[in-house]
PDB file of C-alpha atoms in Angstrom:
ATOM      1  CA  MET R   1     118.160  19.675 -24.148  1.00  0.00           C
ATOM      2  CA  SER R   2     120.366  18.988 -21.150  1.00  0.00           C
ATOM      3  CA  SER R   3     124.071  18.551 -21.564  1.00  0.00           C
ATOM      4  CA  PRO R   4     125.356  14.955 -21.351  1.00  0.00           C
ATOM      5  CA  LYS R   5     126.154  13.808 -17.845  1.00  0.00           C
ATOM      6  CA  PRO R   6     129.354  11.820 -17.336  1.00  0.00           C
ATOM      7  CA  GLY R   7     128.823   8.383 -15.885  1.00  0.00           C
ATOM      8  CA  SER R   8     129.135   4.712 -16.621  1.00  0.00           C
ATOM      9  CA  ILE R   9     126.313   2.227 -16.874  1.00  0.00           C
ATOM     10  CA  MET R  10     126.904  -0.925 -14.822  1.00  0.00           C
ATOM     11  CA  ALA R  11     123.731  -2.850 -15.609  1.00  0.00           C
ATOM     12  CA  SER R  12     120.675  -2.124 -17.723  1.00  0.00           C
ATOM     13  CA  PRO R  13     119.249  -4.356 -16.415  1.00  0.00           C
ATOM     14  CA  LEU R  14     121.602  -6.863 -14.783  1.00  0.00           C
ATOM     15  CA  THR R  15     122.875  -9.400 -17.274  1.00  0.00           C
ATOM     16  CA  ARG R  16     124.048 -12.968 -16.810  1.00  0.00           C
ATOM     17  CA  ASP R  17     126.585 -14.899 -18.828  1.00  0.00           C
ATOM     18  CA  VAL R  18     126.520 -18.640 -19.594  1.00  0.00           C
ATOM     19  CA  ARG R  19     128.646 -19.500 -16.561  1.00  0.00           C
ATOM     20  CA  ALA R  20     126.217 -17.662 -14.280  1.00  0.00           C
ATOM     21  CA  MET R  21     123.282 -19.705 -15.578  1.00  0.00           C
ATOM     22  CA  ALA R  22     125.063 -23.069 -15.291  1.00  0.00           C
ATOM     23  CA  PRO R  23     124.248 -23.793 -11.582  1.00  0.00           C
ATOM     24  CA  ALA R  24     120.520 -23.231 -12.036  1.00  0.00           C
ATOM     25  CA  ALA R  25     120.475 -25.203 -15.290  1.00  0.00           C
ATOM     26  CA  LEU R  26     122.310 -28.084 -13.584  1.00  0.00           C
ATOM     27  CA  GLY R  27     119.895 -28.160 -10.656  1.00  0.00           C
ATOM     28  CA  LEU R  28     116.820 -28.108 -12.877  1.00  0.00           C
ATOM     29  CA  GLY R  29     118.386 -30.728 -15.152  1.00  0.00           C
ATOM     30  CA  VAL R  30     118.998 -33.138 -12.278  1.00  0.00           C
ATOM     31  CA  ALA R  31     115.451 -32.617 -11.044  1.00  0.00           C
ATOM     32  CA  ALA R  32     114.006 -33.262 -14.512  1.00  0.00           C
ATOM     33  CA  VAL R  33     116.045 -36.458 -14.983  1.00  0.00           C
ATOM     34  CA  LEU R  34     114.985 -37.828 -11.595  1.00  0.00           C
ATOM     35  CA  MET R  35     111.333 -37.118 -12.266  1.00  0.00           C
ATOM     36  CA  LEU R  36     111.611 -38.775 -15.686  1.00  0.00           C
ATOM     37  CA  LEU R  37     113.183 -41.888 -14.138  1.00  0.00           C
ATOM     38  CA  TYR R  38     110.359 -42.067 -11.617  1.00  0.00           C
ATOM     39  CA  VAL R  39     107.728 -41.876 -14.345  1.00  0.00           C
ATOM     40  CA  LEU R  40     109.453 -44.661 -16.270  1.00  0.00           C
ATOM     41  CA  SER R  41     109.995 -46.919 -13.263  1.00  0.00           C
ATOM     42  CA  ALA R  42     106.822 -46.106 -11.326  1.00  0.00           C
ATOM     43  CA  GLY R  43     108.611 -47.125  -8.139  1.00  0.00           C
ATOM     44  CA  GLU R  44     107.148 -45.771  -4.909  1.00  0.00           C
ATOM     45  CA  ALA R  45     110.378 -46.044  -2.927  1.00  0.00           C
ATOM     46  CA  PHE R  46     112.337 -44.312  -5.666  1.00  0.00           C
ATOM     47  CA  ALA R  47     109.788 -41.497  -5.689  1.00  0.00           C
ATOM     48  CA  VAL R  48     110.774 -40.438  -2.169  1.00  0.00           C
ATOM     49  CA  VAL R  49     114.500 -40.406  -2.919  1.00  0.00           C
ATOM     50  CA  ALA R  50     113.923 -38.648  -6.242  1.00  0.00           C
ATOM     51  CA  GLY R  51     111.792 -35.999  -4.585  1.00  0.00           C
ATOM     52  CA  LEU R  52     114.387 -35.271  -1.910  1.00  0.00           C
ATOM     53  CA  VAL R  53     117.293 -35.071  -4.358  1.00  0.00           C
ATOM     54  CA  ALA R  54     115.301 -33.036  -6.868  1.00  0.00           C
ATOM     55  CA  THR R  55     114.251 -30.528  -4.207  1.00  0.00           C
ATOM     56  CA  ALA R  56     117.831 -30.139  -2.992  1.00  0.00           C
ATOM     57  CA  ALA R  57     119.094 -29.753  -6.568  1.00  0.00           C
ATOM     58  CA  VAL R  58     116.601 -27.032  -7.439  1.00  0.00           C
ATOM     59  CA  CYS R  59     117.212 -25.089  -4.201  1.00  0.00           C
ATOM     60  CA  THR R  60     120.998 -25.321  -4.559  1.00  0.00           C
ATOM     61  CA  GLY R  61     120.865 -24.261  -8.183  1.00  0.00           C
ATOM     62  CA  ALA R  62     118.630 -21.293  -7.382  1.00  0.00           C
ATOM     63  CA  VAL R  63     120.945 -20.065  -4.618  1.00  0.00           C
ATOM     64  CA  LEU R  64     124.050 -20.355  -6.788  1.00  0.00           C
ATOM     65  CA  HIS R  65     122.235 -18.677  -9.664  1.00  0.00           C
ATOM     66  CA  GLN R  66     121.429 -15.640  -7.533  1.00  0.00           C
ATOM     67  CA  ARG R  67     125.028 -15.380  -6.350  1.00  0.00           C
ATOM     68  CA  ALA R  68     126.407 -15.592  -9.877  1.00  0.00           C
ATOM     69  CA  ARG R  69     125.114 -12.265 -11.147  1.00  0.00           C
ATOM     70  CA  VAL R  70     127.463 -10.656 -13.617  1.00  0.00           C
ATOM     71  CA  LEU R  71     127.731  -6.898 -14.097  1.00  0.00           C
ATOM     72  CA  ARG R  72     128.964  -5.581 -17.400  1.00  0.00           C
ATOM     73  CA  GLN R  73     130.361  -2.083 -17.339  1.00  0.00           C
ATOM     74  CA  ALA R  74     130.664   0.302 -20.276  1.00  0.00           C
ATOM     75  CA  GLU R  75     131.285   4.045 -20.417  1.00  0.00           C
ATOM     76  CA  LEU R  76     128.152   5.690 -21.824  1.00  0.00           C
ATOM     77  CA  PRO R  77     126.942   9.315 -21.916  1.00  0.00           C
ATOM     78  CA  ILE R  78     123.837  10.165 -19.899  1.00  0.00           C
ATOM     79  CA  ARG R  79     121.447  12.968 -20.841  1.00  0.00           C
ATOM     80  CA  ILE R  80     117.868  14.053 -20.158  1.00  0.00           C
ATOM     81  CA  GLU R  81     115.605  15.228 -22.976  1.00  0.00           C
ATOM     82  CA  GLY R  82     112.015  16.023 -22.033  1.00  0.00           C
ATOM     83  CA  ASP R  83     110.319  12.829 -20.846  1.00  0.00           C
ATOM     84  CA  ALA R  84     113.293  10.649 -21.771  1.00  0.00           C
ATOM     85  CA  LEU R  85     116.448   9.603 -19.967  1.00  0.00           C
ATOM     86  CA  TRP R  86     119.109   8.536 -22.453  1.00  0.00           C
ATOM     87  CA  VAL R  87     121.859   6.141 -21.393  1.00  0.00           C
ATOM     88  CA  GLY R  88     123.970   5.859 -24.498  1.00  0.00           C
ATOM     89  CA  GLU R  89     121.520   4.893 -27.244  1.00  0.00           C
ATOM     90  CA  ARG R  90     118.981   3.481 -24.822  1.00  0.00           C
ATOM     91  CA  ARG R  91     115.842   5.518 -24.123  1.00  0.00           C
ATOM     92  CA  ILE R  92     114.055   5.220 -20.773  1.00  0.00           C
ATOM     93  CA  ASP R  93     110.657   6.830 -20.241  1.00  0.00           C
ATOM     94  CA  ARG R  94     110.954   9.108 -17.196  1.00  0.00           C
ATOM     95  CA  ARG R  95     107.236   8.734 -16.500  1.00  0.00           C
ATOM     96  CA  ARG R  96     107.800   5.047 -15.737  1.00  0.00           C
ATOM     97  CA  LEU R  97     110.550   5.672 -13.185  1.00  0.00           C
ATOM     98  CA  ARG R  98     109.241   4.829  -9.718  1.00  0.00           C
ATOM     99  CA  HIS R  99     112.103   6.015  -7.547  1.00  0.00           C
ATOM    100  CA  GLY R 100     115.851   6.344  -7.330  1.00  0.00           C
ATOM    101  CA  VAL R 101     118.449   6.113  -4.578  1.00  0.00           C
ATOM    102  CA  VAL R 102     122.148   6.894  -4.259  1.00  0.00           C
ATOM    103  CA  VAL R 103     124.291   4.093  -2.814  1.00  0.00           C
ATOM    104  CA  PRO R 104     127.946   4.642  -1.822  1.00  0.00           C
ATOM    105  CA  VAL R 105     130.211   1.923  -3.232  1.00  0.00           C
ATOM    106  CA  GLU R 106     133.941   1.434  -3.528  1.00  0.00           C
ATOM    107  CA  GLY R 107     135.408   4.182  -5.689  1.00  0.00           C
ATOM    108  CA  GLY R 108     132.285   6.286  -6.039  1.00  0.00           C
ATOM    109  CA  PHE R 109     128.507   6.284  -5.884  1.00  0.00           C
ATOM    110  CA  VAL R 110     125.816   4.227  -7.594  1.00  0.00           C
ATOM    111  CA  VAL R 111     122.429   5.569  -8.670  1.00  0.00           C
ATOM    112  CA  GLN R 112     119.693   2.933  -8.707  1.00  0.00           C
ATOM    113  CA  LEU R 113     116.679   3.788 -10.843  1.00  0.00           C
ATOM    114  CA  ARG R 114     113.651   1.529 -10.638  1.00  0.00           C
ATOM    115  CA  SER R 115     111.119   1.520 -13.458  1.00  0.00           C
ATOM    116  CA  THR R 116     107.760  -0.175 -13.920  1.00  0.00           C
ATOM    117  CA  ARG R 117     109.197  -1.872 -17.010  1.00  0.00           C
ATOM    118  CA  LEU R 118     112.532  -3.002 -15.593  1.00  0.00           C
ATOM    119  CA  ARG R 119     112.642  -6.105 -13.432  1.00  0.00           C
ATOM    120  CA  GLN R 120     116.059  -5.135 -12.079  1.00  0.00           C
ATOM    121  CA  PRO R 121     117.142  -1.576 -11.266  1.00  0.00           C
ATOM    122  CA  LEU R 122     119.091   0.481 -13.749  1.00  0.00           C
ATOM    123  CA  VAL R 123     122.464   0.990 -12.064  1.00  0.00           C
ATOM    124  CA  LEU R 124     124.627   4.002 -12.942  1.00  0.00           C
ATOM    125  CA  PHE R 125     128.059   4.688 -11.463  1.00  0.00           C
ATOM    126  CA  PHE R 126     129.412   8.166 -10.660  1.00  0.00           C
ATOM    127  CA  GLU R 127     132.678   9.190  -9.068  1.00  0.00           C
ATOM    128  CA  SER R 128     131.042  12.261  -7.506  1.00  0.00           C
ATOM    129  CA  GLU R 129     128.195  12.135  -4.982  1.00  0.00           C
ATOM    130  CA  LYS R 130     127.074  15.566  -6.183  1.00  0.00           C
ATOM    131  CA  GLU R 131     126.671  14.316  -9.766  1.00  0.00           C
ATOM    132  CA  ALA R 132     124.658  11.338  -8.532  1.00  0.00           C
ATOM    133  CA  ASN R 133     122.351  13.510  -6.422  1.00  0.00           C
ATOM    134  CA  ASP R 134     122.041  16.093  -9.212  1.00  0.00           C
ATOM    135  CA  LEU R 135     120.815  13.376 -11.583  1.00  0.00           C
ATOM    136  CA  LEU R 136     118.147  12.278  -9.087  1.00  0.00           C
ATOM    137  CA  ARG R 137     116.995  15.856  -8.587  1.00  0.00           C
ATOM    138  CA  GLU R 138     116.845  16.577 -12.318  1.00  0.00           C
ATOM    139  CA  LEU R 139     114.745  13.431 -12.738  1.00  0.00           C
ATOM    140  CA  GLY R 140     112.454  14.597  -9.925  1.00  0.00           C
ATOM    141  CA  LEU R 141     113.318  11.599  -7.748  1.00  0.00           C
ATOM    142  CA  ALA R 142     115.013  13.304  -4.788  1.00  0.00           C
ATOM    143  CA  ALA R 143     113.708  12.615  -1.282  1.00  0.00           C
ATOM    144  CA  ASP R 144     111.853  15.947  -1.109  1.00  0.00           C
ATOM    145  CA  GLN R 145     110.338  15.529  -4.587  1.00  0.00           C
ATOM    146  CA  THR R 146     108.683  12.124  -4.657  1.00  0.00           C
ATOM    147  CA  THR R 147     107.590   9.062  -2.704  1.00  0.00           C
ATOM    148  CA  ALA R 148     109.924   6.072  -2.895  1.00  0.00           C
ATOM    149  CA  THR R 149     108.539   2.535  -2.636  1.00  0.00           C
ATOM    150  CA  PHE R 150     110.804  -0.343  -1.605  1.00  0.00           C
ATOM    151  CA  LEU R 151     110.290  -4.095  -1.670  1.00  0.00           C
ATOM    152  CA  ALA R 152     111.081  -5.788   1.631  1.00  0.00           C
ATOM    153  CA  LEU R 153     111.504  -9.429   2.509  1.00  0.00           C
ATOM    154  CA  SER R 154     108.891 -11.235   4.544  1.00  0.00           C
ATOM    155  CA  PRO R 155     108.508  -9.783   8.069  1.00  0.00           C
ATOM    156  CA  TRP R 156     108.766 -13.370   9.357  1.00  0.00           C
ATOM    157  CA  LEU R 157     112.449 -13.358   8.467  1.00  0.00           C
ATOM    158  CA  ALA R 158     113.013 -10.682  11.111  1.00  0.00           C
ATOM    159  CA  ARG R 159     111.517 -12.806  13.882  1.00  0.00           C
ATOM    160  CA  ARG R 160     113.884 -14.527  16.267  1.00  0.00           C
ATOM    161  CA  GLY R 161     113.829 -18.283  15.932  1.00  0.00           C
ATOM    162  CA  PHE R 162     112.186 -18.357  12.509  1.00  0.00           C
ATOM    163  CA  ALA R 163     115.384 -19.556  10.824  1.00  0.00           C
ATOM    164  CA  ALA R 164     115.697 -22.340  13.425  1.00  0.00           C
ATOM    165  CA  SER R 165     112.090 -23.403  12.854  1.00  0.00           C
ATOM    166  CA  LEU R 166     112.694 -23.474   9.093  1.00  0.00           C
ATOM    167  CA  ILE R 167     115.691 -25.777   9.565  1.00  0.00           C
ATOM    168  CA  ALA R 168     113.717 -27.975  11.976  1.00  0.00           C
ATOM    169  CA  ALA R 169     110.862 -28.279   9.482  1.00  0.00           C
ATOM    170  CA  SER R 170     113.311 -29.207   6.719  1.00  0.00           C
ATOM    171  CA  LEU R 171     114.924 -31.920   8.843  1.00  0.00           C
ATOM    172  CA  ALA R 172     111.515 -33.248   9.885  1.00  0.00           C
ATOM    173  CA  ALA R 173     110.383 -33.494   6.259  1.00  0.00           C
ATOM    174  CA  LEU R 174     113.644 -35.214   5.332  1.00  0.00           C
ATOM    175  CA  ALA R 175     113.363 -37.720   8.195  1.00  0.00           C
ATOM    176  CA  LEU R 176     109.757 -38.470   7.315  1.00  0.00           C
ATOM    177  CA  GLY R 177     110.670 -39.065   3.685  1.00  0.00           C
ATOM    178  CA  VAL R 178     113.545 -41.398   4.557  1.00  0.00           C
ATOM    179  CA  ALA R 179     111.415 -43.358   7.040  1.00  0.00           C
ATOM    180  CA  VAL R 180     108.809 -44.148   4.401  1.00  0.00           C
ATOM    181  CA  VAL R 181     111.030 -46.684   2.584  1.00  0.00           C
ATOM    182  CA  PRO R 182     112.063 -49.092   5.414  1.00  0.00           C
ATOM    183  CA  LEU R 183     108.754 -48.867   7.259  1.00  0.00           C
ATOM    184  CA  GLY R 184     106.687 -49.557   4.178  1.00  0.00           C
ATOM    185  CA  TRP R 185     104.466 -46.522   4.660  1.00  0.00           C
ATOM    186  CA  PRO R 186     102.473 -45.220   1.690  1.00  0.00           C
ATOM    187  CA  PRO R 187     104.191 -42.428  -0.292  1.00  0.00           C
ATOM    188  CA  ILE R 188     101.363 -40.047   0.594  1.00  0.00           C
ATOM    189  CA  ILE R 189     102.960 -39.675   4.035  1.00  0.00           C
ATOM    190  CA  ALA R 190     106.181 -38.431   2.466  1.00  0.00           C
ATOM    191  CA  MET R 191     104.191 -36.006   0.344  1.00  0.00           C
ATOM    192  CA  ALA R 192     102.548 -34.710   3.528  1.00  0.00           C
ATOM    193  CA  GLY R 193     106.017 -34.023   4.912  1.00  0.00           C
ATOM    194  CA  PHE R 194     106.881 -31.952   1.861  1.00  0.00           C
ATOM    195  CA  ALA R 195     103.586 -30.081   2.247  1.00  0.00           C
ATOM    196  CA  LEU R 196     104.404 -29.247   5.874  1.00  0.00           C
ATOM    197  CA  LEU R 197     107.796 -27.959   4.758  1.00  0.00           C
ATOM    198  CA  GLY R 198     106.046 -25.681   2.301  1.00  0.00           C
ATOM    199  CA  ILE R 199     104.224 -23.804   5.088  1.00  0.00           C
ATOM    200  CA  PRO R 200     107.248 -21.998   6.608  1.00  0.00           C
ATOM    201  CA  MET R 201     108.763 -21.585   3.144  1.00  0.00           C
ATOM    202  CA  ALA R 202     105.580 -19.851   1.974  1.00  0.00           C
ATOM    203  CA  MET R 203     105.647 -17.618   5.058  1.00  0.00           C
ATOM    204  CA  ALA R 204     109.231 -16.652   4.238  1.00  0.00           C
ATOM    205  CA  ALA R 205     108.299 -15.878   0.631  1.00  0.00           C
ATOM    206  CA  LEU R 206     105.500 -13.411   1.423  1.00  0.00           C
ATOM    207  CA  PRO R 207     106.831  -9.952   0.512  1.00  0.00           C
ATOM    208  CA  SER R 208     105.901  -6.560   1.891  1.00  0.00           C
ATOM    209  CA  TRP R 209     106.316  -3.041   0.604  1.00  0.00           C
ATOM    210  CA  PHE R 210     106.980   0.252   2.306  1.00  0.00           C
ATOM    211  CA  SER R 211     106.696   3.724   0.865  1.00  0.00           C
ATOM    212  CA  VAL R 212     108.648   6.713   2.153  1.00  0.00           C
ATOM    213  CA  GLY R 213     107.147  10.144   1.496  1.00  0.00           C
ATOM    214  CA  LEU R 214     106.900  13.634   2.936  1.00  0.00           C
ATOM    215  CA  ASP R 215     103.930  12.680   5.128  1.00  0.00           C
ATOM    216  CA  GLY R 216     105.339   9.470   6.610  1.00  0.00           C
ATOM    217  CA  ILE R 217     105.805   5.745   5.969  1.00  0.00           C
ATOM    218  CA  VAL R 218     103.254   3.311   4.570  1.00  0.00           C
ATOM    219  CA  VAL R 219     103.815  -0.422   5.137  1.00  0.00           C
ATOM    220  CA  SER R 220     101.668  -2.756   3.069  1.00  0.00           C
ATOM    221  CA  GLY R 221     101.502  -6.429   2.250  1.00  0.00           C
ATOM    222  CA  ILE R 222      99.002  -9.133   1.423  1.00  0.00           C
ATOM    223  CA  GLY R 223      95.835  -8.185   3.263  1.00  0.00           C
ATOM    224  CA  ARG R 224      97.357  -5.389   5.353  1.00  0.00           C
ATOM    225  CA  ARG R 225      98.244  -1.720   5.063  1.00  0.00           C
ATOM    226  CA  ARG R 226      99.338   0.699   7.765  1.00  0.00           C
ATOM    227  CA  PHE R 227     100.401   4.345   7.742  1.00  0.00           C
ATOM    228  CA  TYR R 228     102.916   5.841  10.197  1.00  0.00           C
ATOM    229  CA  PRO R 229     103.139   9.664  10.137  1.00  0.00           C
ATOM    230  CA  TRP R 230     106.494  11.230  10.942  1.00  0.00           C
ATOM    231  CA  SER R 231     105.058  12.462  14.251  1.00  0.00           C
ATOM    232  CA  VAL R 232     105.072   8.887  15.641  1.00  0.00           C
ATOM    233  CA  VAL R 233     108.398   7.767  14.130  1.00  0.00           C
ATOM    234  CA  GLU R 234     110.995   8.132  16.880  1.00  0.00           C
ATOM    235  CA  LYS R 235     114.099   6.410  15.503  1.00  0.00           C
ATOM    236  CA  VAL R 236     115.258   4.517  12.419  1.00  0.00           C
ATOM    237  CA  THR R 237     118.302   2.238  12.559  1.00  0.00           C
ATOM    238  CA  PRO R 238     119.701  -0.389  10.163  1.00  0.00           C
ATOM    239  CA  PHE R 239     120.157  -3.959  11.390  1.00  0.00           C
ATOM    240  CA  GLN R 240     121.703  -7.193  10.125  1.00  0.00           C
ATOM    241  CA  ILE R 241     120.262 -10.730  10.060  1.00  0.00           C
ATOM    242  CA  LYS R 242     122.853 -13.503   9.966  1.00  0.00           C
ATOM    243  CA  SER R 243     121.904 -17.149  10.362  1.00  0.00           C
ATOM    244  CA  LEU R 244     122.506 -20.535   8.767  1.00  0.00           C
ATOM    245  CA  VAL R 245     119.811 -19.946   6.152  1.00  0.00           C
ATOM    246  CA  LEU R 246     119.790 -16.169   5.756  1.00  0.00           C
ATOM    247  CA  ASN R 247     122.207 -13.297   5.403  1.00  0.00           C
ATOM    248  CA  ALA R 248     120.176 -10.140   5.035  1.00  0.00           C
ATOM    249  CA  GLY R 249     119.475  -6.866   6.750  1.00  0.00           C
ATOM    250  CA  GLY R 250     116.862  -4.192   7.042  1.00  0.00           C
ATOM    251  CA  VAL R 251     115.649  -1.191   8.971  1.00  0.00           C
ATOM    252  CA  GLU R 252     114.194  -1.079  12.467  1.00  0.00           C
ATOM    253  CA  ILE R 253     111.684   1.705  13.094  1.00  0.00           C
ATOM    254  CA  ALA R 254     110.774   2.696  16.649  1.00  0.00           C
ATOM    255  CA  ILE R 255     107.109   3.751  16.753  1.00  0.00           C
ATOM    256  CA  ARG R 256     105.778   5.905  19.590  1.00  0.00           C
ATOM    257  CA  GLY R 257     103.211   4.015  21.649  1.00  0.00           C
ATOM    258  CA  GLU R 258     104.294   0.561  20.471  1.00  0.00           C
ATOM    259  CA  GLU R 259     106.533  -1.691  22.556  1.00  0.00           C
ATOM    260  CA  ALA R 260     108.150  -3.637  19.723  1.00  0.00           C
ATOM    261  CA  PRO R 261     109.838  -1.759  16.872  1.00  0.00           C
ATOM    262  CA  LEU R 262     108.776  -2.296  13.285  1.00  0.00           C
ATOM    263  CA  ARG R 263     111.375  -4.474  11.512  1.00  0.00           C
ATOM    264  CA  LEU R 264     111.544  -4.523   7.716  1.00  0.00           C
ATOM    265  CA  PRO R 265     114.078  -7.010   6.300  1.00  0.00           C
ATOM    266  CA  THR R 266     115.598  -6.265   2.905  1.00  0.00           C
ATOM    267  CA  SER R 267     118.567  -7.123   0.706  1.00  0.00           C
ATOM    268  CA  THR R 268     122.187  -6.344   1.566  1.00  0.00           C
ATOM    269  CA  ASP R 269     123.440  -6.355  -2.039  1.00  0.00           C
ATOM    270  CA  PRO R 270     124.686  -2.787  -2.718  1.00  0.00           C
ATOM    271  CA  LEU R 271     124.146  -3.116  -6.474  1.00  0.00           C
ATOM    272  CA  VAL R 272     120.833  -4.897  -6.922  1.00  0.00           C
ATOM    273  CA  GLY R 273     119.132  -4.331  -3.579  1.00  0.00           C
ATOM    274  CA  ASP R 274     118.295  -1.475  -1.245  1.00  0.00           C
ATOM    275  CA  THR R 275     120.831  -1.803   1.566  1.00  0.00           C
ATOM    276  CA  PRO R 276     119.785  -1.173   5.178  1.00  0.00           C
ATOM    277  CA  GLU R 277     122.105   1.838   5.431  1.00  0.00           C
ATOM    278  CA  ARG R 278     120.720   3.350   2.234  1.00  0.00           C
ATOM    279  CA  LEU R 279     117.116   2.817   3.311  1.00  0.00           C
ATOM    280  CA  ALA R 280     117.764   4.341   6.726  1.00  0.00           C
ATOM    281  CA  ALA R 281     119.421   7.317   5.036  1.00  0.00           C
ATOM    282  CA  ARG R 282     116.519   7.742   2.598  1.00  0.00           C
ATOM    283  CA  ILE R 283     114.018   7.676   5.464  1.00  0.00           C
ATOM    284  CA  ALA R 284     116.102  10.274   7.309  1.00  0.00           C
ATOM    285  CA  GLU R 285     116.223  12.466   4.180  1.00  0.00           C
ATOM    286  CA  ALA R 286     112.453  12.319   3.714  1.00  0.00           C
ATOM    287  CA  ARG R 287     111.856  13.020   7.403  1.00  0.00           C
ATOM    288  CA  ALA R 288     114.199  16.021   7.317  1.00  0.00           C
ATOM    289  CA  ALA R 289     112.554  17.319   4.136  1.00  0.00           C
ATOM    290  CA  ALA R 290     109.118  17.035   5.760  1.00  0.00           C
ATOM    291  CA  THR R 291     110.345  18.889   8.849  1.00  0.00           C
ATOM    292  CA  ASN R 292     111.839  21.722   6.809  1.00  0.00           C
ATOM    293  CA  LYS R 293     108.882  22.004   4.453  1.00  0.00           C
TER     294      LYS R 293
END
């Protein structure tokens, strides 16, 4: 039995209070009421207005809901016993842990542990970087011990001009919906506008994954998979994406023999996401471990 490790659990997984859920509940409530009124009135003109307002309400509520995450902190002992990681009285099966990373935050360091059974990462806070790294190593999740797999945003979000095209498509759908009422066009035209808006939104929602191991980097997504050995990886740098519709970041990987670098957008939230700086550092750690092996 290992001795208890000092630390404090910050989320297991992330929890939300009633106030955090209010924006999303409000948006969905408005959308439901508008749809109900349309069903009762069966008015074609009202359907367009209801659809526009309902869409805006749901999107606004979803954005506010994501920004209203609440972390609850409590001092709990951490220990490792065989195949189990104990955080207080909570048992976590070590065999289900996929990977872990250490993220520097204000006042200390955070260990993020991702499990196949946890939707959100288990976040543990340590004042000492050594204690955080020691926990990862004892769990067998250090850069030279295992392959780490990260979820990235859609590669389309890293393309220049994509945010502008998304805004243009939104405005076009809105204008088409508004024009239906005075021109007397059939509502199907407005529905076509919403369908066109769904194309770039679907492109933005397509995720990708990349795995970092001792042999190189594997980038995979829907219908594609590519392996980059360390021998062709020349440079890895973090980058930021700031626009009217997106505030994210990621890592840019220069590949030998390819003109354009590989750009992998990801989250910038230091507690619930894998920050660009942390991902770049993890890639550097794995590359160094492979070189020294």
